JSON list of N, CA and C in Angstrom, two decimals:
[
{"chain": "A", "resi": 22, "resn": "MET", "atom": "N", "xyz": [-4.42, -2.32, -13.13]},
{"chain": "A", "resi": 22, "resn": "MET", "atom": "CA", "xyz": [-3.41, -2.29, -14.49]},
{"chain": "A", "resi": 22, "resn": "MET", "atom": "C", "xyz": [-1.90, -3.22, -14.44]},
{"chain": "A", "resi": 23, "resn": "THR", "atom": "N", "xyz": [-2.11, -3.99, -13.68]},
{"chain": "A", "resi": 23, "resn": "THR", "atom": "CA", "xyz": [-1.06, -5.48, -13.81]},
{"chain": "A", "resi": 23, "resn": "THR", "atom": "C", "xyz": [-1.76, -6.15, -14.31]},
{"chain": "A", "resi": 24, "resn": "LYS", "atom": "N", "xyz": [-3.29, -6.38, -14.64]},
{"chain": "A", "resi": 24, "resn": "LYS", "atom": "CA", "xyz": [-3.16, -7.25, -15.53]},
{"chain": "A", "resi": 24, "resn": "LYS", "atom": "C", "xyz": [-2.92, -7.06, -16.54]},
{"chain": "A", "resi": 25, "resn": "LYS", "atom": "N", "xyz": [-3.17, -5.94, -17.57]},
{"chain": "A", "resi": 25, "resn": "LYS", "atom": "CA", "xyz": [-2.85, -5.95, -18.75]},
{"chain": "A", "resi": 25, "resn": "LYS", "atom": "C", "xyz": [-1.01, -6.17, -19.27]},
{"chain": "A", "resi": 26, "resn": "VAL", "atom": "N", "xyz": [-0.55, -5.24, -18.62]},
{"chain": "A", "resi": 26, "resn": "VAL", "atom": "CA", "xyz": [0.66, -4.59, -18.66]},
{"chain": "A", "resi": 26, "resn": "VAL", "atom": "C", "xyz": [1.25, -5.48, -17.50]},
{"chain": "A", "resi": 27, "resn": "LYS", "atom": "N", "xyz": [3.07, -5.61, -17.16]},
{"chain": "A", "resi": 27, "resn": "LYS", "atom": "CA", "xyz": [3.52, -6.21, -15.96]},
{"chain": "A", "resi": 27, "resn": "LYS", "atom": "C", "xyz": [4.57, -5.83, -16.00]},
{"chain": "A", "resi": 28, "resn": "PRO", "atom": "N", "xyz": [4.12, -4.39, -15.74]},
{"chain": "A", "resi": 28, "resn": "PRO", "atom": "CA", "xyz": [5.57, -3.19, -15.53]},
{"chain": "A", "resi": 28, "resn": "PRO", "atom": "C", "xyz": [6.71, -3.89, -14.63]},
{"chain": "A", "resi": 29, "resn": "ASP", "atom": "N", "xyz": [8.07, -3.83, -14.97]},
{"chain": "A", "resi": 29, "resn": "ASP", "atom": "CA", "xyz": [8.88, -4.12, -13.74]},
{"chain": "A", "resi": 29, "resn": "ASP", "atom": "C", "xyz": [9.31, -3.48, -12.05]},
{"chain": "A", "resi": 30, "resn": "LEU", "atom": "N", "xyz": [8.55, -2.23, -12.40]},
{"chain": "A", "resi": 30, "resn": "LEU", "atom": "CA", "xyz": [8.19, -1.11, -11.14]},
{"chain": "A", "resi": 30, "resn": "LEU", "atom": "C", "xyz": [7.54, -0.33, -10.96]},
{"chain": "A", "resi": 31, "resn": "VAL", "atom": "N", "xyz": [6.59, -0.32, -10.04]},
{"chain": "A", "resi": 31, "resn": "VAL", "atom": "CA", "xyz": [5.61, 0.90, -10.36]},
{"chain": "A", "resi": 31, "resn": "VAL", "atom": "C", "xyz": [5.48, 1.61, -9.00]},
{"chain": "A", "resi": 32, "resn": "GLY", "atom": "N", "xyz": [5.51, 3.24, -9.36]},
{"chain": "A", "resi": 32, "resn": "GLY", "atom": "CA", "xyz": [5.62, 3.89, -8.56]},
{"chain": "A", "resi": 32, "resn": "GLY", "atom": "C", "xyz": [4.90, 4.90, -8.07]},
{"chain": "A", "resi": 33, "resn": "LEU", "atom": "N", "xyz": [4.78, 5.04, -6.71]},
{"chain": "A", "resi": 33, "resn": "LEU", "atom": "CA", "xyz": [3.67, 5.87, -6.00]},
{"chain": "A", "resi": 33, "resn": "LEU", "atom": "C", "xyz": [3.52, 7.36, -5.36]},
{"chain": "A", "resi": 34, "resn": "PHE", "atom": "N", "xyz": [3.19, 8.27, -6.07]},
{"chain": "A", "resi": 34, "resn": "PHE", "atom": "CA", "xyz": [3.48, 9.18, -5.97]},
{"chain": "A", "resi": 34, "resn": "PHE", "atom": "C", "xyz": [1.88, 10.16, -4.79]},
{"chain": "A", "resi": 35, "resn": "THR", "atom": "N", "xyz": [2.19, 10.47, -3.42]},
{"chain": "A", "resi": 35, "resn": "THR", "atom": "CA", "xyz": [1.52, 11.05, -3.01]},
{"chain": "A", "resi": 35, "resn": "THR", "atom": "C", "xyz": [1.15, 12.42, -3.27]},
{"chain": "A", "resi": 36, "resn": "THR", "atom": "N", "xyz": [0.00, 12.85, -2.43]},
{"chain": "A", "resi": 36, "resn": "THR", "atom": "CA", "xyz": [0.05, 14.42, -2.78]},
{"chain": "A", "resi": 36, "resn": "THR", "atom": "C", "xyz": [-0.44, 15.12, -1.22]},
{"chain": "A", "resi": 37, "resn": "GLY", "atom": "N", "xyz": [-0.67, 16.12, -1.44]},
{"chain": "A", "resi": 37, "resn": "GLY", "atom": "CA", "xyz": [-0.82, 17.49, -0.21]},
{"chain": "A", "resi": 37, "resn": "GLY", "atom": "C", "xyz": [-2.56, 16.56, 0.88]},
{"chain": "A", "resi": 38, "resn": "MET", "atom": "N", "xyz": [-3.46, 16.16, -0.29]},
{"chain": "A", "resi": 38, "resn": "MET", "atom": "CA", "xyz": [-4.22, 15.62, 0.28]},
{"chain": "A", "resi": 38, "resn": "MET", "atom": "C", "xyz": [-3.74, 13.95, 1.38]},
{"chain": "A", "resi": 39, "resn": "THR", "atom": "N", "xyz": [-2.88, 13.44, 0.67]},
{"chain": "A", "resi": 39, "resn": "THR", "atom": "CA", "xyz": [-2.41, 12.21, 0.75]},
{"chain": "A", "resi": 39, "resn": "THR", "atom": "C", "xyz": [-2.09, 12.52, 2.32]},
{"chain": "A", "resi": 40, "resn": "GLU", "atom": "N", "xyz": [-0.86, 13.35, 2.53]},
{"chain": "A", "resi": 40, "resn": "GLU", "atom": "CA", "xyz": [-0.22, 13.50, 3.61]},
{"chain": "A", "resi": 40, "resn": "GLU", "atom": "C", "xyz": [-0.96, 14.06, 4.56]},
{"chain": "A", "resi": 41, "resn": "THR", "atom": "N", "xyz": [-2.09, 14.69, 4.36]},
{"chain": "A", "resi": 41, "resn": "THR", "atom": "CA", "xyz": [-2.75, 15.48, 5.34]},
{"chain": "A", "resi": 41, "resn": "THR", "atom": "C", "xyz": [-3.85, 14.05, 5.94]},
{"chain": "A", "resi": 42, "resn": "LYS", "atom": "N", "xyz": [-4.39, 13.18, 5.05]},
{"chain": "A", "resi": 42, "resn": "LYS", "atom": "CA", "xyz": [-5.08, 12.59, 5.70]},
{"chain": "A", "resi": 42, "resn": "LYS", "atom": "C", "xyz": [-4.63, 11.45, 6.40]},
{"chain": "A", "resi": 43, "resn": "GLY", "atom": "N", "xyz": [-2.86, 11.17, 5.96]},
{"chain": "A", "resi": 43, "resn": "GLY", "atom": "CA", "xyz": [-1.79, 10.40, 6.66]},
{"chain": "A", "resi": 43, "resn": "GLY", "atom": "C", "xyz": [-2.47, 9.08, 6.14]},
{"chain": "A", "resi": 44, "resn": "ASP", "atom": "N", "xyz": [-2.56, 8.48, 5.02]},
{"chain": "A", "resi": 44, "resn": "ASP", "atom": "CA", "xyz": [-2.97, 7.71, 4.44]},
{"chain": "A", "resi": 44, "resn": "ASP", "atom": "C", "xyz": [-1.36, 6.85, 4.56]},
{"chain": "A", "resi": 45, "resn": "ASP", "atom": "N", "xyz": [-1.75, 5.23, 4.61]},
{"chain": "A", "resi": 45, "resn": "ASP", "atom": "CA", "xyz": [0.07, 4.40, 4.75]},
{"chain": "A", "resi": 45, "resn": "ASP", "atom": "C", "xyz": [0.27, 4.03, 3.88]},
{"chain": "A", "resi": 46, "resn": "ILE", "atom": "N", "xyz": [0.84, 4.69, 2.63]},
{"chain": "A", "resi": 46, "resn": "ILE", "atom": "CA", "xyz": [1.53, 4.52, 1.15]},
{"chain": "A", "resi": 46, "resn": "ILE", "atom": "C", "xyz": [2.54, 3.55, 1.29]},
{"chain": "A", "resi": 47, "resn": "LYS", "atom": "N", "xyz": [3.18, 3.16, 2.50]},
{"chain": "A", "resi": 47, "resn": "LYS", "atom": "CA", "xyz": [4.51, 2.71, 2.17]},
{"chain": "A", "resi": 47, "resn": "LYS", "atom": "C", "xyz": [3.87, 1.30, 2.75]},
{"chain": "A", "resi": 48, "resn": "GLY", "atom": "N", "xyz": [2.82, 1.18, 4.41]},
{"chain": "A", "resi": 48, "resn": "GLY", "atom": "CA", "xyz": [2.33, -0.24, 4.25]},
{"chain": "A", "resi": 48, "resn": "GLY", "atom": "C", "xyz": [0.86, -0.34, 3.11]},
{"chain": "A", "resi": 49, "resn": "ALA", "atom": "N", "xyz": [0.72, 0.00, 2.09]},
{"chain": "A", "resi": 49, "resn": "ALA", "atom": "CA", "xyz": [-0.03, -0.44, 0.63]},
{"chain": "A", "resi": 49, "resn": "ALA", "atom": "C", "xyz": [1.06, -1.31, 0.18]},
{"chain": "A", "resi": 50, "resn": "THR", "atom": "N", "xyz": [2.29, -0.56, 0.06]},
{"chain": "A", "resi": 50, "resn": "THR", "atom": "CA", "xyz": [3.27, -1.15, -1.27]},
{"chain": "A", "resi": 50, "resn": "THR", "atom": "C", "xyz": [3.57, -2.37, -0.83]},
{"chain": "A", "resi": 51, "resn": "PHE", "atom": "N", "xyz": [3.86, -2.58, 0.69]},
{"chain": "A", "resi": 51, "resn": "PHE", "atom": "CA", "xyz": [4.41, -4.22, 1.34]},
{"chain": "A", "resi": 51, "resn": "PHE", "atom": "C", "xyz": [3.22, -4.83, 1.77]},
{"chain": "A", "resi": 52, "resn": "LEU", "atom": "N", "xyz": [1.86, -4.58, 1.28]},
{"chain": "A", "resi": 52, "resn": "LEU", "atom": "CA", "xyz": [1.01, -5.73, 1.30]},
{"chain": "A", "resi": 52, "resn": "LEU", "atom": "C", "xyz": [1.49, -6.21, -0.15]},
{"chain": "A", "resi": 53, "resn": "LEU", "atom": "N", "xyz": [2.23, -5.75, -1.38]},
{"chain": "A", "resi": 53, "resn": "LEU", "atom": "CA", "xyz": [1.54, -6.35, -2.43]},
{"chain": "A", "resi": 53, "resn": "LEU", "atom": "C", "xyz": [3.20, -6.58, -3.36]},
{"chain": "A", "resi": 54, "resn": "LYS", "atom": "N", "xyz": [4.33, -6.32, -1.67]},
{"chain": "A", "resi": 54, "resn": "LYS", "atom": "CA", "xyz": [5.80, -6.42, -2.34]},
{"chain": "A", "resi": 54, "resn": "LYS", "atom": "C", "xyz": [5.83, -7.64, -3.10]},
{"chain": "A", "resi": 55, "resn": "ASP", "atom": "N", "xyz": [5.60, -8.73, -2.38]},
{"chain": "A", "resi": 55, "resn": "ASP", "atom": "CA", "xyz": [5.75, -10.30, -3.23]},
{"chain": "A", "resi": 55, "resn": "ASP", "atom": "C", "xyz": [4.72, -10.39, -4.90]},
{"chain": "A", "resi": 56, "resn": "THR", "atom": "N", "xyz": [4.16, -9.02, -5.29]},
{"chain": "A", "resi": 56, "resn": "THR", "atom": "CA", "xyz": [3.38, -9.31, -6.49]},
{"chain": "A", "resi": 56, "resn": "THR", "atom": "C", "xyz": [3.99, -8.65, -7.71]},
{"chain": "A", "resi": 57, "resn": "GLN", "atom": "N", "xyz": [4.61, -7.33, -6.88]},
{"chain": "A", "resi": 57, "resn": "GLN", "atom": "CA", "xyz": [5.07, -6.14, -8.19]},
{"chain": "A", "resi": 57, "resn": "GLN", "atom": "C", "xyz": [5.67, -5.22, -7.02]},
{"chain": "A", "resi": 58, "resn": "LEU", "atom": "N", "xyz": [6.67, -5.38, -7.51]},
{"chain": "A", "resi": 58, "resn": "LEU", "atom": "CA", "xyz": [8.16, -4.32, -7.27]},
{"chain": "A", "resi": 58, "resn": "LEU", "atom": "C", "xyz": [7.35, -2.82, -7.09]},
{"chain": "A", "resi": 59, "resn": "MET", "atom": "N", "xyz": [7.29, -2.12, -6.01]},
{"chain": "A", "resi": 59, "resn": "MET", "atom": "CA", "xyz": [6.51, -0.84, -5.90]},
{"chain": "A", "resi": 59, "resn": "MET", "atom": "C", "xyz": [7.64, 0.12, -5.13]},
{"chain": "A", "resi": 60, "resn": "ALA", "atom": "N", "xyz": [7.53, 1.53, -5.88]},
{"chain": "A", "resi": 60, "resn": "ALA", "atom": "CA", "xyz": [8.35, 2.26, -4.59]},
{"chain": "A", "resi": 60, "resn": "ALA", "atom": "C", "xyz": [7.27, 3.96, -4.38]},
{"chain": "A", "resi": 61, "resn": "TYR", "atom": "N", "xyz": [7.20, 4.21, -3.08]},
{"chain": "A", "resi": 61, "resn": "TYR", "atom": "CA", "xyz": [6.56, 5.12, -2.99]},
{"chain": "A", "resi": 61, "resn": "TYR", "atom": "C", "xyz": [7.43, 6.70, -2.39]},
{"chain": "A", "resi": 62, "resn": "VAL", "atom": "N", "xyz": [6.98, 7.53, -2.72]},
{"chain": "A", "resi": 62, "resn": "VAL", "atom": "CA", "xyz": [7.61, 8.86, -2.78]},
{"chain": "A", "resi": 62, "resn": "VAL", "atom": "C", "xyz": [6.74, 10.22, -1.93]},
{"chain": "A", "resi": 63, "resn": "HIS", "atom": "N", "xyz": [7.21, 10.41, -1.22]},
{"chain": "A", "resi": 63, "resn": "HIS", "atom": "CA", "xyz": [6.34, 11.47, -0.66]},
{"chain": "A", "resi": 63, "resn": "HIS", "atom": "C", "xyz": [6.54, 13.02, -0.99]},
{"chain": "A", "resi": 64, "resn": "THR", "atom": "N", "xyz": [5.27, 13.35, -1.85]},
{"chain": "A", "resi": 64, "resn": "THR", "atom": "CA", "xyz": [5.39, 14.71, -2.48]},
{"chain": "A", "resi": 64, "resn": "THR", "atom": "C", "xyz": [4.33, 15.67, -2.21]},
{"chain": "A", "resi": 65, "resn": "PRO", "atom": "N", "xyz": [4.57, 16.17, -0.61]},
{"chain": "A", "resi": 65, "resn": "PRO", "atom": "CA", "xyz": [3.44, 16.90, -0.39]},
{"chain": "A", "resi": 65, "resn": "PRO", "atom": "C", "xyz": [3.77, 18.20, -0.88]},
{"chain": "A", "resi": 66, "resn": "ASP", "atom": "N", "xyz": [2.53, 18.91, -1.29]},
{"chain": "A", "resi": 66, "resn": "ASP", "atom": "CA", "xyz": [2.33, 20.40, -2.57]},
{"chain": "A", "resi": 66, "resn": "ASP", "atom": "C", "xyz": [1.90, 21.25, -1.40]},
{"chain": "A", "resi": 67, "resn": "PHE", "atom": "N", "xyz": [2.68, 21.29, 0.04]},
{"chain": "A", "resi": 67, "resn": "PHE", "atom": "CA", "xyz": [2.47, 22.01, 1.05]},
{"chain": "A", "resi": 67, "resn": "PHE", "atom": "C", "xyz": [3.83, 22.46, 1.67]},
{"chain": "A", "resi": 68, "resn": "PHE", "atom": "N", "xyz": [4.05, 23.33, 2.40]},
{"chain": "A", "resi": 68, "resn": "PHE", "atom": "CA", "xyz": [5.17, 23.84, 2.72]},
{"chain": "A", "resi": 68, "resn": "PHE", "atom": "C", "xyz": [5.42, 24.30, 4.53]},
{"chain": "A", "resi": 69, "resn": "ILE", "atom": "N", "xyz": [5.75, 23.68, 4.96]},
{"chain": "A", "resi": 69, "resn": "ILE", "atom": "CA", "xyz": [5.50, 23.63, 6.06]},
{"chain": "A", "resi": 69, "resn": "ILE", "atom": "C", "xyz": [6.92, 24.61, 7.19]},
{"chain": "A", "resi": 70, "resn": "LEU", "atom": "N", "xyz": [6.72, 26.04, 7.67]},
{"chain": "A", "resi": 70, "resn": "LEU", "atom": "CA", "xyz": [7.20, 27.03, 7.57]},
{"chain": "A", "resi": 70, "resn": "LEU", "atom": "C", "xyz": [7.42, 26.93, 9.01]},
{"chain": "A", "resi": 71, "resn": "ASN", "atom": "N", "xyz": [9.03, 27.07, 9.22]},
{"chain": "A", "resi": 71, "resn": "ASN", "atom": "CA", "xyz": [9.41, 27.37, 10.62]},
{"chain": "A", "resi": 71, "resn": "ASN", "atom": "C", "xyz": [9.62, 29.04, 11.13]},
{"chain": "A", "resi": 72, "resn": "SER", "atom": "N", "xyz": [9.11, 29.72, 12.01]},
{"chain": "A", "resi": 72, "resn": "SER", "atom": "CA", "xyz": [8.93, 30.24, 12.82]},
{"chain": "A", "resi": 72, "resn": "SER", "atom": "C", "xyz": [10.36, 30.82, 13.39]}
]
């Protein structure tokens, strides 16, 4: 994506599957911190109810 367009900021949004698998979104953004400004947002699509 950043080869054709040079955005100021790239946003990464997680899903319920990402949250369940435990993917390291923060770690992925850290690996690219020197080349692209990125923000990650945890947006799981499930709810945990306390009984």
